[in-house]
Amino acid sequence: MDSPQPLLEMEHITKSFGAVQALQDVAFRVYPGEAVGLVGDNGAGKSTLVKIISGVEHPDSGTIRFDGREVTIRNPEDARTMGIETLYQDLALINNLDIVANMFLGRELVQPWLRGAIQVLRSREMEAEARQILERLKINIGSVREKVEVLSGGQRQAISLGRAVGWGKKLILLDEPTAALGLREAQQALEIIGRLKDEGIATVIISHNLQHVFSVVDRIVVIRRGVIRGERLIGEVVGDEIVSMITGVAELRTIEGGLQPSSA
Ligand SMILES: Nc1ncnc2c1ncn2[C@@H]1O[C@H](COP(=O)(O)OP(=O)(O)O)[C@@H](O)[C@H]1O
Ligand SMILES: [Mg+2]
């Protein structure tokens, strides 16, 4: 990347759950506005790494720098304050509130004394801003005054992404964003994720669907059994080397000198 200063820089990150070493001496970087795909088999440590970034889990050792300074991410609140948003499978939207209210949920709480008198005015302002953000991300929603409960899974995710943009987040973490979506919705979700780049927002995307990852990310990082096995800029990927890195076949080949994939 031509950007000299990473937005997120993790070094020597180690994390165990009892006897299970989930992460081992992990180095992971994300540059501003960059989309990074984090791939690996089940149990490789992907979610654990993302949970550390989002403050849900804590590393046993290692350092994290964000926006140029060393940080301790004690909890999800810390992460959010720093500008890190995580999109979970069960999205934290409130069903019986409309899209505008959901997009601004919590944001008005910053100045509680402003509630009441100028609420109507704020409401119109919020509606205009919500609409503008959704337009920028090309999210097609009938009306921003629609209650969230009538939306599809893909639309809900889109609203959550719009919400993160509205909050001025710098990094969005997506753990299997397309897993629960149908084909068409998954495609739309990927398009929206791709547009976050234009907003200058960096993303980390975990997905077992390599095609999905390849269609949106700039760089792909492979983790296996808690260890980062390699990374590639998307334009530099050769053949099926990512699959080989995920399964460990590439290393076997090197170590054993000519082992075929089938014998791994
Ligand atoms: N809270 C936990 N308690 C015990 N073991 C865990 C916990 N979270 C993850 N693990 C273990 O850590 C390893 C990495 O898990 P995870 O990060 O969820 O992998 P991935 O997301 O790549 O599938 C796995 O062996 C998993 O069983
Ligand atoms: Mg996982």
Tab-separated table of C-alpha atoms and ligand atoms in Angstrom:
chain	number	residue	atom	x	y	z
A	1	MET	CA	0.000	0.000	0.000
A	2	ASP	CA	1.180	3.526	-0.662
A	3	SER	CA	-0.262	4.691	2.655
A	4	PRO	CA	2.697	4.709	5.045
A	5	GLN	CA	0.804	4.681	8.341
A	6	PRO	CA	-1.474	1.739	9.152
A	7	LEU	CA	-4.846	2.493	10.716
A	8	LEU	CA	-4.596	-0.700	12.741
A	9	GLU	CA	-1.364	-2.416	13.604
A	10	MET	CA	-1.342	-5.535	15.747
A	11	GLU	CA	1.893	-7.220	16.690
A	12	HIS	CA	2.818	-10.425	18.512
A	13	ILE	CA	-0.817	-11.087	19.381
A	14	THR	CA	-1.288	-14.304	21.309
A	15	LYS	CA	-4.519	-15.706	22.703
A	16	SER	CA	-5.314	-19.033	24.366
A	17	PHE	CA	-8.560	-20.542	25.570
A	18	GLY	CA	-7.375	-23.092	28.088
A	19	ALA	CA	-5.267	-25.573	26.151
A	20	VAL	CA	-6.339	-24.169	22.793
A	21	GLN	CA	-3.926	-21.672	21.311
A	22	ALA	CA	-6.325	-19.634	19.181
A	23	LEU	CA	-3.747	-17.053	18.062
A	24	GLN	CA	0.008	-17.306	18.068
A	25	ASP	CA	2.328	-14.340	17.511
A	26	VAL	CA	-0.081	-12.758	15.057
A	27	ALA	CA	0.835	-9.603	13.162
A	28	PHE	CA	-2.061	-7.929	11.393
A	29	ARG	CA	-2.322	-4.552	9.721
A	30	VAL	CA	-5.075	-2.592	8.085
A	31	TYR	CA	-4.428	0.613	6.196
A	32	PRO	CA	-6.913	3.507	6.033
A	33	GLY	CA	-9.700	2.798	3.557
A	34	GLU	CA	-8.371	-0.660	2.787
A	35	ALA	CA	-10.547	-3.768	2.527
A	36	VAL	CA	-8.806	-6.819	3.954
A	37	GLY	CA	-10.100	-10.362	3.654
A	38	LEU	CA	-9.269	-12.651	6.550
A	39	VAL	CA	-9.627	-16.259	5.494
A	40	GLY	CA	-8.949	-19.638	7.020
A	41	ASP	CA	-10.575	-22.923	7.925
A	42	ASN	CA	-13.035	-23.434	10.755
A	43	GLY	CA	-11.299	-22.845	14.056
A	44	ALA	CA	-8.332	-21.071	12.460
A	45	GLY	CA	-8.700	-18.058	14.758
A	46	LYS	CA	-10.465	-15.545	12.500
A	47	SER	CA	-13.292	-14.659	14.847
A	48	THR	CA	-10.940	-14.486	17.799
A	49	LEU	CA	-8.758	-11.960	15.992
A	50	VAL	CA	-11.780	-9.856	15.067
A	51	LYS	CA	-13.158	-10.110	18.604
A	52	ILE	CA	-9.867	-8.758	19.944
A	53	ILE	CA	-10.147	-5.782	17.601
A	54	SER	CA	-13.744	-5.208	18.670
A	55	GLY	CA	-12.943	-5.460	22.366
A	56	VAL	CA	-14.928	-8.653	22.998
A	57	GLU	CA	-11.816	-10.719	23.725
A	58	HIS	CA	-8.460	-9.623	25.105
A	59	PRO	CA	-5.079	-10.805	23.914
A	60	ASP	CA	-2.813	-12.613	26.361
A	61	SER	CA	0.079	-10.631	24.933
A	62	GLY	CA	0.966	-8.363	22.058
A	63	THR	CA	0.401	-4.756	21.131
A	64	ILE	CA	-2.311	-2.908	19.246
A	65	ARG	CA	-1.864	0.472	17.647
A	66	PHE	CA	-4.812	2.339	16.217
A	67	ASP	CA	-4.655	5.667	14.435
A	68	GLY	CA	-0.990	6.007	15.298
A	69	ARG	CA	-1.049	5.325	19.016
A	70	GLU	CA	-0.889	2.279	21.209
A	71	VAL	CA	-4.288	1.361	22.605
A	72	THR	CA	-5.922	-1.056	24.991
A	73	ILE	CA	-9.340	-2.107	23.766
A	74	ARG	CA	-11.005	-3.066	27.026
A	75	ASN	CA	-14.526	-3.607	25.728
A	76	PRO	CA	-16.787	-3.044	22.691
A	77	GLU	CA	-17.557	0.443	23.959
A	78	ASP	CA	-13.845	1.330	23.771
A	79	ALA	CA	-13.679	0.013	20.217
A	80	ARG	CA	-16.732	2.007	19.150
A	81	THR	CA	-15.390	5.188	20.654
A	82	MET	CA	-12.165	4.696	18.712
A	83	GLY	CA	-14.120	4.324	15.466
A	84	ILE	CA	-14.277	0.544	15.167
A	85	GLU	CA	-17.682	-0.947	14.369
A	86	THR	CA	-18.459	-4.642	14.238
A	87	LEU	CA	-21.345	-6.053	12.262
A	88	TYR	CA	-22.628	-9.179	13.899
A	89	GLN	CA	-24.909	-11.828	12.487
A	90	ASP	CA	-27.698	-10.781	14.839
A	91	LEU	CA	-27.650	-7.127	13.980
A	92	ALA	CA	-28.347	-4.740	16.779
A	93	LEU	CA	-31.271	-2.980	15.177
A	94	ILE	CA	-34.477	-2.216	17.014
A	95	ASN	CA	-37.388	-3.738	15.144
A	96	ASN	CA	-40.183	-1.396	16.100
A	97	LEU	CA	-38.216	1.760	15.295
A	98	ASP	CA	-37.899	3.156	11.780
A	99	ILE	CA	-34.721	3.250	9.696
A	100	VAL	CA	-33.857	6.840	10.636
A	101	ALA	CA	-34.193	6.122	14.343
A	102	ASN	CA	-32.044	3.024	13.984
A	103	MET	CA	-29.350	4.839	12.060
A	104	PHE	CA	-29.125	7.464	14.769
A	105	LEU	CA	-29.681	5.149	17.682
A	106	GLY	CA	-27.441	6.202	20.527
A	107	ARG	CA	-26.056	9.172	18.667
A	108	GLU	CA	-28.595	11.636	20.119
A	109	LEU	CA	-27.651	10.402	23.546
A	110	VAL	CA	-24.440	12.346	23.197
A	111	GLN	CA	-26.411	15.465	24.052
A	112	PRO	CA	-29.457	14.321	26.014
A	113	TRP	CA	-30.417	17.862	26.988
A	114	LEU	CA	-31.098	18.604	23.340
A	115	ARG	CA	-34.016	16.209	23.360
A	116	GLY	CA	-37.522	17.557	23.554
A	117	ALA	CA	-37.660	21.135	22.345
A	118	ILE	CA	-35.752	20.711	19.110
A	119	GLN	CA	-36.588	17.087	18.595
A	120	VAL	CA	-38.824	17.745	15.595
A	121	LEU	CA	-36.128	19.746	13.869
A	122	ARG	CA	-33.487	17.137	14.663
A	123	SER	CA	-35.802	14.486	13.351
A	124	ARG	CA	-35.997	16.172	9.958
A	125	GLU	CA	-32.259	16.684	9.915
A	126	MET	CA	-31.685	13.062	10.778
A	127	GLU	CA	-34.079	11.913	8.077
A	128	ALA	CA	-32.242	13.983	5.474
A	129	GLU	CA	-28.862	12.700	6.616
A	130	ALA	CA	-30.043	9.097	6.704
A	131	ARG	CA	-31.405	9.414	3.189
A	132	GLN	CA	-28.186	10.994	1.969
A	133	ILE	CA	-25.994	8.253	3.420
A	134	LEU	CA	-28.173	5.501	1.957
A	135	GLU	CA	-28.074	7.226	-1.416
A	136	ARG	CA	-24.300	7.499	-1.287
A	137	LEU	CA	-24.029	3.792	-0.597
A	138	LYS	CA	-26.703	3.102	-3.260
A	139	ILE	CA	-28.880	1.339	-0.727
A	140	ASN	CA	-32.376	1.103	-2.129
A	141	ILE	CA	-34.977	1.364	0.582
A	142	GLY	CA	-38.542	2.474	-0.084
A	143	SER	CA	-38.861	4.891	2.785
A	144	VAL	CA	-36.496	5.741	5.614
A	145	ARG	CA	-39.603	5.971	7.808
A	146	GLU	CA	-40.217	2.264	7.358
A	147	LYS	CA	-39.920	0.159	10.477
A	148	VAL	CA	-36.894	-2.085	10.492
A	149	GLU	CA	-39.009	-5.179	11.206
A	150	VAL	CA	-40.336	-5.228	7.636
A	151	LEU	CA	-36.836	-5.309	6.126
A	152	SER	CA	-35.038	-8.363	4.781
A	153	GLY	CA	-31.779	-9.617	6.268
A	154	GLY	CA	-29.796	-7.927	3.518
A	155	GLN	CA	-31.593	-4.632	3.991
A	156	ARG	CA	-30.987	-4.775	7.717
A	157	GLN	CA	-27.308	-5.303	7.111
A	158	ALA	CA	-27.295	-2.413	4.650
A	159	ILE	CA	-28.859	-0.163	7.283
A	160	SER	CA	-26.222	-1.236	9.792
A	161	LEU	CA	-23.496	-0.343	7.300
A	162	GLY	CA	-25.159	3.020	6.674
A	163	ARG	CA	-25.299	3.514	10.391
A	164	ALA	CA	-21.553	2.911	10.737
A	165	VAL	CA	-20.903	5.419	7.943
A	166	GLY	CA	-23.112	7.996	9.654
A	167	TRP	CA	-21.178	7.574	12.836
A	168	GLY	CA	-17.935	8.341	11.027
A	169	LYS	CA	-16.404	4.958	11.737
A	170	LYS	CA	-12.884	4.276	10.466
A	171	LEU	CA	-12.892	0.501	10.534
A	172	ILE	CA	-15.760	-1.918	10.038
A	173	LEU	CA	-15.385	-5.582	10.950
A	174	LEU	CA	-17.598	-8.082	9.162
A	175	ASP	CA	-17.636	-11.698	10.297
A	176	GLU	CA	-19.351	-13.752	7.568
A	177	PRO	CA	-21.483	-10.881	6.232
A	178	THR	CA	-22.982	-12.915	3.404
A	179	ALA	CA	-23.510	-16.210	5.223
A	180	ALA	CA	-27.182	-15.676	6.094
A	181	LEU	CA	-28.104	-13.978	2.826
A	182	GLY	CA	-29.558	-15.280	-0.401
A	183	LEU	CA	-27.602	-15.031	-3.646
A	184	ARG	CA	-28.949	-11.669	-4.744
A	185	GLU	CA	-28.774	-10.114	-1.299
A	186	ALA	CA	-25.226	-11.344	-0.832
A	187	GLN	CA	-24.270	-9.683	-4.117
A	188	GLN	CA	-25.867	-6.425	-2.991
A	189	ALA	CA	-24.142	-6.636	0.370
A	190	LEU	CA	-20.773	-7.053	-1.349
A	191	GLU	CA	-21.453	-4.021	-3.517
A	192	ILE	CA	-22.239	-1.908	-0.477
A	193	ILE	CA	-19.143	-3.176	1.324
A	194	GLY	CA	-17.119	-2.225	-1.747
A	195	ARG	CA	-18.507	1.314	-1.585
A	196	LEU	CA	-17.279	1.778	1.976
A	197	LYS	CA	-13.889	2.255	0.380
A	198	ASP	CA	-15.133	5.429	-1.325
A	199	GLU	CA	-16.169	6.662	2.116
A	200	GLY	CA	-12.586	6.155	3.281
A	201	ILE	CA	-13.633	3.383	5.640
A	202	ALA	CA	-11.408	0.358	6.118
A	203	THR	CA	-12.997	-3.077	6.380
A	204	VAL	CA	-11.950	-6.492	7.582
A	205	ILE	CA	-14.085	-9.204	6.034
A	206	ILE	CA	-14.177	-12.779	7.212
A	207	SER	CA	-15.845	-15.186	4.834
A	208	HIS	CA	-15.553	-18.837	3.958
A	209	ASN	CA	-16.741	-17.860	0.488
A	210	LEU	CA	-13.487	-17.022	-1.296
A	211	GLN	CA	-15.339	-15.718	-4.330
A	212	HIS	CA	-17.065	-13.157	-2.134
A	213	VAL	CA	-13.798	-12.171	-0.511
A	214	PHE	CA	-12.018	-11.819	-3.836
A	215	SER	CA	-14.757	-9.608	-5.238
A	216	VAL	CA	-14.333	-6.847	-2.630
A	217	VAL	CA	-10.979	-6.913	-0.881
A	218	ASP	CA	-7.646	-5.292	-1.734
A	219	ARG	CA	-5.594	-7.746	0.269
A	220	ILE	CA	-6.134	-11.217	1.576
A	221	VAL	CA	-4.612	-12.601	4.773
A	222	VAL	CA	-4.559	-16.310	5.472
A	223	ILE	CA	-4.642	-17.731	8.963
A	224	ARG	CA	-4.334	-21.387	9.889
A	225	ARG	CA	-4.310	-22.864	13.375
A	226	GLY	CA	-3.757	-19.468	14.953
A	227	VAL	CA	-0.800	-18.493	12.785
A	228	ILE	CA	-0.803	-16.040	9.871
A	229	ARG	CA	0.457	-18.107	6.939
A	230	GLY	CA	0.764	-15.381	4.369
A	231	GLU	CA	-0.891	-12.503	2.615
A	232	ARG	CA	-1.385	-11.338	-0.940
A	233	LEU	CA	-2.571	-8.232	-2.690
A	234	ILE	CA	-5.567	-9.359	-4.660
A	235	GLY	CA	-3.904	-8.661	-8.014
A	236	GLU	CA	-0.907	-10.799	-7.034
A	237	VAL	CA	-2.753	-13.993	-6.221
A	238	VAL	CA	-1.465	-16.867	-8.319
A	239	GLY	CA	-3.786	-19.752	-9.140
A	240	ASP	CA	-5.237	-21.548	-6.137
A	241	GLU	CA	-2.437	-20.557	-3.778
A	242	ILE	CA	-4.881	-19.080	-1.264
A	243	VAL	CA	-6.627	-22.439	-0.932
A	244	SER	CA	-3.224	-24.093	-0.526
A	245	MET	CA	-2.329	-21.607	2.210
A	246	ILE	CA	-5.650	-22.220	3.973
A	247	THR	CA	-5.200	-25.975	3.946
A	248	GLY	CA	-1.447	-25.971	4.490
A	249	VAL	CA	-0.712	-27.862	1.304
A	250	ALA	CA	1.712	-25.191	0.091
A	251	GLU	CA	3.876	-25.591	3.183
A	252	LEU	CA	3.835	-29.345	2.942
A	253	ARG	CA	5.052	-29.024	-0.628
A	254	THR	CA	7.934	-26.842	0.464
A	255	ILE	CA	8.855	-28.910	3.471
A	256	GLU	CA	8.571	-32.317	1.881
A	257	GLY	CA	9.795	-31.148	-1.498
A	258	GLY	CA	7.154	-32.084	-4.011
A	259	LEU	CA	4.234	-33.481	-2.039
A	260	GLN	CA	1.106	-33.435	-4.156
A	261	PRO	CA	-2.041	-31.759	-2.841
A	262	SER	CA	-3.869	-35.111	-2.720
A	263	SER	CA	-1.369	-36.554	-0.281
A	264	ALA	CA	-1.837	-33.735	2.262
B	1	LIG	N1	-14.663	-18.594	24.022
B	1	LIG	C1	-13.951	-19.658	23.656
B	1	LIG	N2	-13.681	-20.637	24.561
B	1	LIG	C2	-12.932	-21.700	24.213
B	1	LIG	N3	-12.392	-21.879	23.010
B	1	LIG	C3	-12.617	-20.949	22.088
B	1	LIG	C4	-13.408	-19.781	22.356
B	1	LIG	N4	-13.453	-19.028	21.236
B	1	LIG	C5	-12.742	-19.682	20.303
B	1	LIG	N5	-12.237	-20.827	20.806
B	1	LIG	C6	-11.365	-21.782	20.092
B	1	LIG	O1	-10.328	-21.048	19.472
B	1	LIG	C7	-10.045	-21.527	18.170
B	1	LIG	C8	-10.284	-20.414	17.155
B	1	LIG	O2	-11.680	-20.148	17.107
B	1	LIG	P1	-12.287	-19.015	16.169
B	1	LIG	O3	-11.492	-17.781	16.337
B	1	LIG	O4	-13.728	-18.940	16.466
B	1	LIG	O5	-12.041	-19.632	14.727
B	1	LIG	P2	-12.699	-19.240	13.318
B	1	LIG	O6	-13.494	-18.013	13.488
B	1	LIG	O7	-11.540	-19.087	12.390
B	1	LIG	O8	-13.539	-20.418	12.927
B	1	LIG	C9	-10.954	-22.728	17.967
B	1	LIG	O9	-10.240	-23.883	18.337
B	1	LIG	C10	-12.082	-22.472	18.948
B	1	LIG	O10	-12.685	-23.685	19.363
B	2	MG	MG	-15.536	-17.660	13.180
